[in-house]
XYZ file of C-alpha atoms in Angstrom:
725
model
C -19.068 12.351 12.569
C -16.996 10.489 9.980
C -13.901 12.542 9.369
C -13.956 11.662 5.660
C -17.428 12.397 4.249
C -18.212 11.177 0.778
C -17.948 13.904 -1.831
C -21.229 15.405 -2.916
C -22.276 15.101 -6.518
C -21.943 18.858 -6.795
C -18.355 18.762 -5.554
C -17.421 16.110 -8.062
C -18.922 18.155 -10.867
C -17.078 21.199 -9.640
C -13.673 19.553 -9.708
C -14.309 17.872 -13.034
C -15.329 21.191 -14.544
C -12.235 22.847 -13.143
C -10.043 20.277 -14.826
C -11.897 20.579 -18.121
C -11.712 24.348 -17.965
C -8.000 24.394 -17.160
C -7.144 22.053 -20.014
C -9.132 23.940 -22.654
C -7.653 27.362 -21.906
C -4.333 28.450 -23.343
C -3.684 32.125 -24.020
C -6.498 33.361 -21.762
C -5.352 31.317 -18.780
C -3.633 33.626 -16.323
C -3.731 31.666 -13.069
C -2.627 28.058 -12.484
C -3.913 27.778 -8.920
C -6.965 25.644 -9.622
C -5.198 23.421 -12.151
C -2.381 22.768 -9.673
C -4.871 21.963 -6.922
C -6.835 19.595 -9.114
C -3.743 17.751 -10.310
C -2.635 17.259 -6.701
C -6.039 16.058 -5.520
C -6.321 13.629 -8.422
C -3.485 11.648 -6.836
C -5.579 10.567 -3.862
C -9.298 10.236 -3.217
C -8.529 10.556 0.473
C -6.822 13.915 0.002
C -9.742 15.162 -2.061
C -12.228 14.162 0.614
C -10.105 15.723 3.319
C -9.838 18.966 1.355
C -13.564 19.048 0.734
C -14.257 18.543 4.424
C -11.926 21.366 5.411
C -13.573 23.675 2.878
C -17.046 22.895 4.198
C -15.927 23.526 7.770
C -14.209 26.790 6.848
C -17.203 28.078 4.908
C -19.298 27.653 8.041
C -16.797 29.625 10.127
C -16.518 32.379 7.506
C -20.304 32.638 7.317
C -20.589 33.116 11.082
C -17.842 35.723 11.126
C -19.472 37.673 8.334
C -22.363 38.245 10.726
C -20.055 39.452 13.489
C -17.874 42.427 12.630
C -15.948 42.034 15.874
C -14.646 38.636 14.770
C -12.544 39.922 11.878
C -9.135 41.587 11.858
C -9.815 45.063 13.266
C -6.434 46.771 13.553
C -3.831 46.911 10.813
C -1.468 43.973 10.918
C 1.690 43.504 8.914
C 2.756 40.244 7.323
C 6.429 39.797 6.430
C 7.040 38.909 2.794
C 10.182 37.454 1.241
C 10.572 37.709 -2.523
C 12.659 34.869 -3.988
C 13.809 36.068 -7.415
C 14.751 32.891 -9.299
C 16.053 33.704 -12.780
C 19.122 33.101 -14.948
C 19.820 36.770 -14.242
C 17.883 37.677 -11.083
C 19.277 41.211 -11.163
C 16.956 42.142 -14.036
C 14.279 42.472 -11.340
C 15.218 45.640 -9.491
C 14.649 46.504 -5.843
C 12.481 49.381 -7.062
C 10.216 46.990 -8.988
C 9.759 44.800 -5.938
C 8.982 47.813 -3.765
C 6.468 48.998 -6.368
C 4.901 45.523 -6.365
C 4.630 45.560 -2.575
C 3.100 49.048 -2.657
C 0.509 47.854 -5.186
C -0.353 44.855 -3.039
C -0.777 47.023 0.057
C -2.943 49.594 -1.716
C -5.142 46.895 -3.247
C -5.708 45.170 0.109
C -6.092 48.373 2.126
C -8.498 49.908 -0.372
C -6.277 52.923 -0.917
C -5.640 52.229 -4.599
C -6.186 55.343 -6.669
C -7.812 53.371 -9.474
C -10.710 52.513 -7.141
C -12.430 55.507 -8.792
C -13.215 53.036 -11.568
C -15.577 51.129 -9.279
C -19.085 51.871 -10.589
C -21.544 53.441 -8.164
C -23.677 50.307 -7.943
C -20.696 48.259 -6.655
C -19.336 50.959 -4.327
C -21.370 49.726 -1.314
C -19.684 46.326 -1.710
C -16.130 47.737 -1.740
C -13.995 45.857 0.790
C -10.960 47.246 2.596
C -8.752 44.804 4.450
C -6.630 45.432 7.530
C -3.980 43.090 6.104
C -0.783 44.838 5.054
C 2.573 43.519 3.948
C 6.188 44.468 4.637
C 9.483 43.411 3.142
C 10.989 41.058 5.717
C 13.498 42.828 7.934
C 15.003 39.655 9.402
C 15.447 36.177 7.996
C 14.515 32.941 9.810
C 17.926 32.965 11.527
C 17.282 36.468 12.867
C 19.793 38.159 10.552
C 19.051 41.510 8.943
C 17.671 41.300 5.405
C 15.910 43.471 2.851
C 13.368 40.709 2.127
C 14.753 40.061 -1.366
C 16.450 36.711 -2.048
C 18.092 36.579 -5.463
C 18.899 33.106 -6.784
C 20.645 32.233 -10.035
C 19.143 29.281 -11.913
C 19.837 27.441 -15.144
C 16.102 26.912 -15.638
C 14.616 29.126 -18.316
C 11.064 28.625 -17.035
C 9.024 26.872 -14.364
C 5.568 25.285 -14.232
C 2.917 24.623 -11.587
C 4.836 21.565 -10.305
C 6.482 23.672 -7.535
C 9.969 23.156 -8.969
C 10.754 26.808 -8.276
C 10.397 26.019 -4.567
C 13.107 23.340 -4.487
C 16.877 23.495 -4.866
C 17.034 20.154 -6.676
C 14.740 21.505 -9.410
C 16.651 24.728 -9.936
C 14.600 26.747 -7.465
C 15.074 27.748 -3.845
C 13.457 26.540 -0.637
C 11.018 28.704 1.257
C 11.716 30.593 4.412
C 9.640 29.345 7.350
C 6.159 29.458 5.815
C 4.595 29.778 9.279
C 6.363 33.104 9.770
C 6.702 34.508 6.235
C 4.608 34.825 3.130
C 6.906 33.427 0.457
C 6.656 34.881 -3.057
C 8.685 33.287 -5.833
C 9.354 35.509 -8.868
C 10.405 33.570 -11.945
C 9.677 32.908 -15.603
C 6.483 30.851 -15.894
C 5.590 28.777 -18.938
C 2.197 27.899 -20.438
C 1.108 31.559 -20.578
C 0.671 31.644 -16.792
C 1.007 34.808 -14.761
C 1.051 33.026 -11.400
C -0.335 30.430 -9.021
C -0.775 30.066 -5.275
C -1.537 27.520 -2.577
C -4.783 27.534 -0.646
C -4.284 27.564 3.135
C -6.409 24.424 3.578
C -4.668 22.483 0.796
C -3.822 19.170 2.499
C -1.965 18.018 -0.627
C 0.730 20.677 -0.217
C 3.585 20.420 2.316
C 3.794 23.431 4.589
C 7.187 24.342 3.125
C 5.586 24.778 -0.322
C 2.920 27.223 0.848
C 3.144 30.580 -0.907
C 2.701 32.444 -4.181
C 4.514 32.199 -7.522
C 4.320 34.982 -10.129
C 5.900 35.662 -13.507
C 8.561 38.360 -13.251
C 7.104 40.135 -16.289
C 3.890 40.841 -14.345
C 5.658 43.161 -11.896
C 5.003 46.899 -12.238
C 6.904 48.033 -15.304
C 7.250 44.473 -16.625
C 7.096 43.490 -20.260
C 3.652 41.830 -20.318
C 1.315 44.371 -21.835
C -1.985 44.689 -19.937
C -0.612 42.486 -17.131
C 2.276 44.591 -15.831
C 0.729 46.686 -13.068
C 1.311 44.151 -10.295
C -2.272 42.884 -10.045
C -1.211 39.257 -10.596
C 0.274 39.164 -7.100
C -2.922 40.709 -5.694
C -4.949 37.965 -7.422
C -2.702 35.133 -6.228
C -2.526 36.513 -2.691
C -6.315 36.313 -2.703
C -5.963 32.567 -3.312
C -3.300 32.403 -0.593
C -5.965 33.690 1.804
C -8.612 31.254 0.503
C -10.411 33.236 -2.191
C -11.647 31.427 -5.276
C -12.118 32.790 -8.761
C -15.159 34.994 -8.896
C -16.852 32.835 -11.551
C -16.577 29.675 -9.408
C -14.487 27.674 -11.894
C -17.459 25.894 -13.434
C -16.612 26.448 -17.097
C -19.613 28.706 -17.663
C -22.232 26.378 -16.153
C -23.468 28.872 -13.501
C -23.504 26.391 -10.610
C -19.934 27.158 -9.465
C -19.384 29.079 -6.262
C -16.663 31.349 -4.915
C -18.256 30.987 -1.437
C -18.679 34.751 -1.096
C -22.208 36.110 -0.834
C -21.730 39.617 -2.238
C -20.140 38.706 -5.580
C -22.571 38.318 -8.512
C -22.909 34.943 -10.203
C -20.636 34.804 -13.224
C -20.415 32.292 -16.032
C -16.741 32.349 -16.875
C -13.536 34.338 -16.630
C -13.435 37.799 -18.152
C -10.739 38.954 -20.510
C -9.675 42.303 -21.783
C -11.145 45.410 -20.174
C -14.819 46.401 -20.217
C -16.717 49.576 -19.431
C -20.224 49.927 -18.090
C -22.537 47.081 -17.203
C -21.493 43.672 -18.528
C -23.930 40.746 -18.381
C -23.429 37.092 -19.204
C -25.304 33.784 -19.233
C -25.354 33.622 -15.414
C -26.244 37.261 -14.672
C -28.581 38.357 -17.408
C -29.540 41.772 -16.060
C -29.230 44.177 -13.181
C -25.734 45.471 -12.515
C -24.162 42.572 -14.379
C -20.972 40.784 -13.451
C -18.144 42.239 -11.329
C -15.339 42.187 -13.892
C -13.566 44.826 -11.765
C -12.799 42.217 -9.092
C -9.220 41.170 -8.424
C -10.285 37.511 -8.582
C -11.318 37.806 -12.241
C -9.037 37.607 -15.308
C -9.630 41.163 -16.534
C -6.587 43.172 -17.643
C -4.636 44.822 -14.825
C -5.939 48.383 -15.453
C -9.507 47.193 -14.836
C -8.881 45.158 -11.648
C -9.701 47.567 -8.823
C -11.583 45.912 -5.941
C -12.249 43.183 -3.414
C -15.718 42.978 -1.891
C -16.432 43.167 1.827
C -17.335 39.468 1.718
C -13.995 38.603 0.159
C -12.180 40.668 2.784
C -14.050 38.809 5.524
C -13.101 35.470 3.976
C -9.422 36.430 3.695
C -9.219 37.760 7.239
C -10.988 34.652 8.510
C -8.486 32.458 6.638
C -5.646 34.417 8.206
C -7.077 33.809 11.689
C -7.979 30.153 11.116
C -5.206 28.832 8.874
C -2.296 31.266 9.051
C -2.403 32.705 12.604
C 1.358 32.302 13.091
C 1.869 35.098 10.552
C 0.229 37.442 13.070
C 2.901 36.758 15.683
C 5.886 36.766 13.313
C 8.673 39.213 14.097
C 9.759 39.262 10.462
C 8.760 42.899 10.041
C 10.833 44.031 13.016
C 14.281 45.434 12.144
C 17.348 43.839 13.672
C 19.323 45.892 16.190
C 22.887 44.648 16.446
C 24.767 44.662 19.734
C 28.534 45.033 19.798
C 29.119 41.638 21.434
C 26.570 38.935 20.759
C 27.707 35.342 20.281
C 24.927 32.909 19.413
C 24.987 29.180 20.092
C 23.166 28.296 16.884
C 22.959 24.479 16.986
C 24.241 21.434 18.823
C 25.287 19.119 15.998
C 26.584 16.217 18.100
C 25.434 14.155 19.819
C 22.244 13.399 17.978
C 19.315 11.620 19.609
C 21.279 8.425 20.226
C 24.859 7.514 21.092
C 26.319 4.084 20.447
C 29.529 4.639 22.430
C 29.835 6.132 25.887
C 32.609 8.579 25.008
C 31.708 11.325 22.564
C 32.834 14.713 21.286
C 30.129 17.400 21.435
C 30.028 19.556 18.327
C 28.322 22.940 18.042
C 27.852 25.733 15.549
C 28.419 29.267 16.813
C 27.402 32.465 15.081
C 28.533 36.048 15.462
C 25.434 38.178 15.824
C 27.370 41.175 17.073
C 28.714 44.119 15.120
C 32.281 43.509 16.328
C 34.503 40.830 14.814
C 34.344 37.774 17.124
C 37.844 36.536 18.006
C 37.439 34.551 21.244
C 34.740 32.715 23.155
C 34.216 30.288 26.023
C 31.963 27.299 25.296
C 30.853 25.120 28.220
C 29.053 21.766 28.212
C 27.676 19.497 30.913
C 25.675 16.283 31.125
C 22.620 16.523 33.384
C 23.693 18.231 36.618
C 27.326 17.193 36.321
C 30.325 19.503 36.193
C 30.762 21.767 33.179
C 33.699 21.258 30.829
C 34.937 24.420 29.143
C 36.456 24.857 25.670
C 38.252 28.042 24.639
C 37.669 29.042 21.029
C 39.732 31.578 19.132
C 39.442 32.644 15.531
C 37.975 35.418 13.406
C 34.246 35.519 12.773
C 32.597 38.508 11.114
C 28.979 39.533 11.635
C 26.426 36.815 10.734
C 29.084 34.235 9.893
C 29.227 30.818 11.541
C 31.812 28.210 12.427
C 31.702 24.627 13.721
C 33.546 23.875 16.970
C 34.401 20.487 18.492
C 34.289 20.631 22.286
C 36.150 18.709 24.952
C 35.261 15.004 25.144
C 32.529 13.814 27.503
C 31.490 10.347 28.685
C 27.897 9.227 29.256
C 26.601 6.517 31.546
C 23.811 4.207 30.321
C 20.464 6.011 30.310
C 18.724 9.101 28.939
C 20.498 12.418 29.507
C 20.275 16.162 28.977
C 23.264 17.943 27.458
C 23.468 21.665 28.235
C 25.818 23.865 26.201
C 26.304 27.604 26.683
C 28.646 30.314 25.377
C 30.126 33.271 27.275
C 32.766 36.008 27.252
C 32.816 37.024 23.583
C 36.130 38.826 23.096
C 36.439 38.757 26.937
C 33.324 40.947 27.239
C 29.878 40.324 28.649
C 27.472 38.955 26.029
C 24.893 41.670 25.368
C 22.130 39.231 24.373
C 21.954 36.257 26.712
C 18.781 34.895 25.124
C 20.683 32.965 22.427
C 23.585 31.699 24.552
C 22.228 28.341 25.779
C 20.862 25.193 24.163
C 19.753 21.886 25.648
C 19.272 18.572 23.879
C 18.203 15.139 25.090
C 20.149 12.059 24.072
C 20.441 8.462 25.167
C 23.201 5.911 25.519
C 22.740 2.236 26.319
C 25.199 -0.616 26.072
C 24.449 -2.625 22.926
C 22.712 -5.994 23.135
C 25.502 -8.389 22.183
C 24.542 -11.633 20.483
C 27.160 -14.314 21.103
C 27.733 -17.962 20.268
C 25.826 -20.522 22.376
C 29.257 -21.813 23.342
C 30.250 -18.495 24.931
C 29.792 -17.797 28.661
C 26.271 -16.421 29.369
C 25.305 -16.495 25.679
C 22.658 -14.151 24.215
C 20.906 -15.704 21.229
C 17.479 -14.020 21.242
C 15.807 -10.681 22.090
C 12.034 -10.154 22.344
C 9.834 -7.082 22.791
C 6.032 -7.199 23.033
C 5.535 -3.635 24.346
C 3.936 -4.688 27.621
C 6.132 -2.410 29.782
C 4.163 0.660 30.885
C 7.242 2.876 30.649
C 7.956 2.023 27.002
C 9.957 3.286 25.124
C 12.792 2.361 27.454
C 15.963 0.320 27.601
C 17.433 1.740 24.418
C 14.309 2.015 22.273
C 13.512 5.466 20.857
C 11.215 7.195 18.384
C 12.336 9.613 15.677
C 9.526 12.080 14.906
C 10.910 14.801 12.572
C 7.680 16.786 12.182
C 6.665 16.520 15.863
C 3.229 15.343 14.757
C 1.535 11.938 14.913
C 4.082 9.153 15.399
C 4.577 5.672 16.850
C 2.576 5.254 20.048
C 1.997 2.399 22.491
C -1.727 1.486 22.418
C -4.045 -1.004 24.097
C -6.761 -1.187 21.418
C -5.194 -4.214 19.717
C -2.302 -6.654 20.088
C -1.123 -9.996 18.780
C -0.039 -11.093 22.239
C -0.488 -9.529 25.658
C -2.448 -6.290 25.848
C -0.344 -3.646 24.029
C 1.222 -2.941 20.657
C 2.806 -0.043 18.771
C 0.786 1.929 16.234
C 0.996 4.869 13.847
C -2.370 6.582 13.428
C -2.253 7.012 9.650
C -6.036 7.261 9.699
C -5.720 10.812 11.060
C -2.175 11.573 9.834
C -2.809 13.749 6.774
C 0.816 14.821 6.199
C 1.552 12.683 3.147
C 5.084 11.286 2.986
C 6.104 11.997 6.589
C 8.531 9.456 8.071
C 8.531 8.187 11.646
C 11.023 5.658 12.980
C 10.611 3.214 15.852
C 14.175 2.193 16.680
C 15.364 -0.856 18.582
C 18.243 -0.821 21.077
C 21.700 -0.923 19.539
C 22.818 -4.440 18.665
C 26.142 -6.202 18.215
C 26.120 -9.538 16.374
C 29.300 -11.531 16.909
C 31.115 -12.835 13.864
C 30.793 -16.303 15.474
C 27.077 -16.205 14.663
C 26.091 -18.053 11.491
C 22.663 -16.524 10.821
C 20.327 -13.918 12.277
C 16.663 -13.123 11.711
C 14.326 -10.297 12.709
C 10.639 -11.213 12.868
C 7.585 -9.203 13.884
C 3.815 -9.223 13.822
C 2.195 -6.559 11.639
C -1.422 -5.522 11.136
C -2.475 -2.868 8.627
C -5.421 -1.744 6.534
C -6.097 0.749 3.751
C -8.827 3.362 3.624
C -8.831 3.395 -0.188
C -9.792 0.509 -2.406
C -6.645 -1.523 -3.013
C -7.176 -1.327 -6.786
C -6.822 2.469 -6.737
C -4.140 3.395 -9.255
C -1.398 5.877 -8.404
C -2.455 6.166 -4.782
C -0.287 7.335 -1.883
C -0.189 4.213 0.283
C 1.013 3.858 3.837
C 4.438 2.192 3.732
C 6.304 0.140 6.319
C 10.062 -0.311 6.066
C 12.668 -2.116 8.115
C 15.978 -0.276 7.991
C 19.407 -1.305 9.237
C 22.177 1.126 10.146
C 25.794 0.144 10.667
C 26.858 3.654 11.765
C 24.547 4.297 14.713
C 21.658 5.697 12.702
C 23.492 8.140 10.443
C 22.678 6.156 7.286
C 20.341 3.224 6.652
C 19.907 0.261 4.328
C 16.372 -0.915 3.579
C 15.866 -4.670 4.071
C 12.040 -4.739 3.978
C 9.513 -2.438 2.307
C 5.797 -3.058 1.858
C 2.794 -0.927 0.990
C -0.718 -1.271 -0.397
C -1.694 -4.866 -1.130
C 1.639 -6.206 0.115
C 1.318 -4.513 3.511
C -2.330 -4.823 4.500
C -3.586 -7.759 6.528
C -7.216 -7.311 5.476
C -8.120 -6.975 1.812
C -11.281 -4.900 2.176
C -11.060 -1.112 2.365
C -11.639 0.038 5.957
C -13.213 3.498 6.187
C -13.205 3.684 9.976
C -10.286 3.362 12.369
C -8.772 -0.099 11.815
C -8.651 -2.253 14.955
C -7.351 -5.686 13.939
C -8.822 -8.901 15.250
C -6.560 -11.738 16.356
C -6.669 -13.198 12.829
C -5.771 -9.921 11.095
C -2.068 -10.088 11.942
C 0.791 -11.468 9.856
C 4.259 -12.587 10.901
C 6.993 -11.193 8.646
C 10.685 -12.000 8.845
C 13.916 -10.428 7.600
C 17.212 -12.265 7.044
C 20.067 -10.306 8.643
C 22.946 -12.511 7.455
C 24.630 -9.566 5.708
C 24.999 -7.696 9.003
C 26.693 -10.403 11.097
C 29.952 -9.198 12.628
C 28.859 -5.541 12.937
C 28.972 -3.449 16.078
C 26.315 -0.886 16.984
C 23.652 -1.969 14.533
C 20.440 0.037 14.723
C 17.195 -1.499 13.429
C 14.387 0.941 12.626
C 10.745 0.337 11.725
C 9.822 3.275 9.492
C 6.253 4.335 8.775
C 5.743 6.574 5.724
C 2.241 7.966 5.854
C -0.119 7.844 2.915
C -3.125 9.035 4.991
C -4.740 5.605 4.710
C -5.282 3.676 7.962
C -3.589 2.297 11.052
C -0.331 0.301 11.038
C 0.442 -1.874 14.084
C 3.547 -3.751 15.247
C 3.879 -6.378 17.969
C 6.135 -9.229 19.108
C 9.484 -8.037 17.780
C 11.926 -10.950 17.852
C 15.625 -10.850 16.974
C 17.208 -14.304 17.080
C 20.525 -15.768 16.014
C 21.656 -19.256 15.016
C 25.115 -20.757 15.450
C 26.093 -23.883 13.572
C 27.882 -26.729 15.416
C 31.598 -26.112 14.758
C 32.120 -29.825 13.946
C 29.369 -29.627 11.344
C 30.899 -26.486 9.861
C 34.273 -28.215 9.689
C 33.044 -31.541 8.248
C 29.991 -30.467 6.237
C 28.177 -33.744 7.104
C 27.403 -34.830 10.661
C 25.319 -37.518 12.372
C 24.308 -36.763 15.976
C 24.027 -37.891 18.680
C 26.673 -40.568 18.370
C 26.252 -42.929 20.147
C 22.447 -42.803 20.272
C 19.627 -44.590 22.046
C 16.982 -43.684 19.495
C 16.769 -40.815 16.993
C 19.702 -39.621 14.913
C 19.883 -36.264 13.139
C 21.681 -36.185 9.791
C 22.882 -32.606 9.162
C 24.523 -30.868 6.221
C 26.322 -27.526 6.042
C 25.878 -25.577 3.941
C 22.619 -26.404 2.135
C 23.491 -29.568 0.153
C 23.396 -29.507 -3.633
C 23.125 -32.566 -5.922
C 21.923 -34.720 -2.993
C 19.965 -37.729 -4.311
C 19.141 -39.481 -1.066
C 20.143 -40.792 2.373
C 20.387 -44.488 3.270
C 20.827 -46.222 6.656
C 22.288 -49.776 6.840
C 22.730 -52.160 9.780
C 25.891 -54.119 10.546
C 24.758 -56.922 8.210
C 24.609 -54.506 5.263
C 20.805 -54.473 5.199
C 19.086 -51.169 4.360
C 16.712 -50.237 7.185
C 15.770 -46.674 6.145
C 15.913 -44.478 3.075
C 14.990 -40.930 1.996
C 14.887 -39.943 -1.658
C 15.538 -36.275 -2.438
C 13.962 -34.692 -5.465
C 16.138 -32.380 -7.546
C 16.949 -29.073 -5.734
C 14.727 -30.151 -2.831
C 17.365 -30.963 -0.226
C 17.093 -29.838 3.400
C 19.812 -29.134 5.921
C 18.587 -31.790 8.341
C 16.957 -35.243 8.296
C 15.875 -37.396 11.277
C 15.832 -41.210 11.528
C 14.449 -43.338 14.404
C 16.693 -46.270 15.446
C 14.867 -46.982 18.710
C 13.277 -50.170 17.337
C 16.560 -51.661 16.147
C 19.070 -53.698 18.129
C 22.291 -52.299 19.487
C 25.256 -52.228 17.199
C 27.026 -50.285 14.478
C 25.037 -48.616 11.674
C 26.169 -46.891 8.495
C 24.621 -43.669 7.189
C 25.250 -42.959 3.500
C 24.630 -39.605 1.823
C 24.396 -40.234 -1.916
C 25.208 -37.316 -4.219
C 25.262 -37.295 -8.007
C 29.049 -37.159 -7.941
C 30.035 -38.846 -4.663
C 28.946 -40.912 -1.649
C 29.740 -39.855 1.935
C 29.380 -42.276 4.866
C 29.360 -42.044 8.654
C 29.281 -44.738 11.351
C 26.901 -44.406 14.291
C 26.654 -46.594 17.404
C 23.201 -47.663 18.660
C 23.272 -48.399 22.405
């Protein structure tokens, strides 16, 4: 089955109606979830198709589970919640308000809300009670004790649906691990919004941005009349677990769907607070619409229920999309030991070393209740002897410090560095589980490019990926998200049988970066020029005329500090990158003619040690990108030519002579060759600004003797004698 089915006509109408509905509403618009989703999906037809496919697949799973009661969440489970309060004065939201909000959320999900008495008798049989409950996080992602409330001061007076509240650079704060915590941001929202959330199958949203945002005035006791009983968080948490608005977001057209079978068809959002049976253009009789449902826009006092179908959908979404929340230990309180030193991170070395000798660097943390004053830190390479470093200082509970360890030296190859801590304050560590870390790193001697005049000169390096053990010999791959990355494949190649590829066709994490890095390189200052060339093949899934699209991007980066920082020397995407102009909607496998040779001038990096060249793929969820036949070559100019600027070789000659200039000649009008009698036997006329570095003349048909070569410039004439044998 094609992984990207074409959107149905109904789906297109649905999304168009959502956008129209969201733009026409102002005061009555409470939730920005659908508007945010639509704006994100408008950026890429591929993302929209992927989202639609995931929704279709999930609806099938939810439908099956609704027929099988055993498939749902049976026992009560607790999901850790962190509340990020992001306000100019975050203290105006009290701990008591947040606890009251959490209590409201738990009662609404568990079906223990006292206002459920407002559910009319005809909807009582549909009343759904979920096993999902929520706790204030007891430990943060580092394992430290917390109360689950993260107060952050900001200069921003309000936020919008652009997720700025979730990012430090925009005045917000980053999420805690969204796989282990439900993140709730409490802030001031503009545009009359009470909140918005991310759907669990939203492929347009990075995992770190998953969560719920609500206006602080909607908390219990807040200042928003009719919307201050905490039901906004209940509504948005419904979205977080894949519920849609009960009216199907169709702008009153009656064809919209919330994908839940036991909710009545409804034309549009409700407002205010009704009593008795309420009908509309989509449900003209019977029991009317379910304006009591949390997924409507009714005032808080009238929102009192989920249906059993909605509960099934939420619990299915938890199992399918957010299962890591079920295994999170965020609700478990932290029990401090007296002596517990944690080896938190190994900061150095990173994945690659460019010098054999290095200084390991670690971060240690005091996770014990006693002040940490001394510690032993040991490090070893592979199975070699351990080198110990004694640390002394003063580290209070939960604080960290960076420690440089004793120097180590690596041999060429790939290694494992093991670091462990012991003897905190000369006592046994009471939690050994966080004492040891291992990292893998590599060190290889750099490939040194030297002058052709040097002993055993190196002037060229080639890699065509034919070695079965690739990556090896100093190559490595940087894969930050541990997902799809550069891989050696046999499906296509420019030469030989293998190439390197990033499977952007199936890589739906927009904007992820993966680096294929060459061995470290040293280019001698004696070198005059250097070039990096490679064969590339690429295609796009989307039509190349698509405006504002997220395209796959290929960069060539150069680092002069062993990969800590990079300079971009090549960057192509979209039309500039692809090697076939037609959109390819299946996995792209290039033919022999669908490759292009690109080249990068490296003159600015001559004379540098430990250069690292990286081929970076930035995914746009388009199609495959291939690389083959990497070639790094250098050129050294004849020292006599460099000194004289004009040289004729060989001299003497038996046939051809090569007339060379250095650097590229300017104002050159032509070159003339005369015999010993003063007769011109050859001539080249140079058009303005069209001069080359080298010209060849054939003297093989002329008699032996002395010849004169004249280079005629606009401001001078330069001559050289050459002997013909």
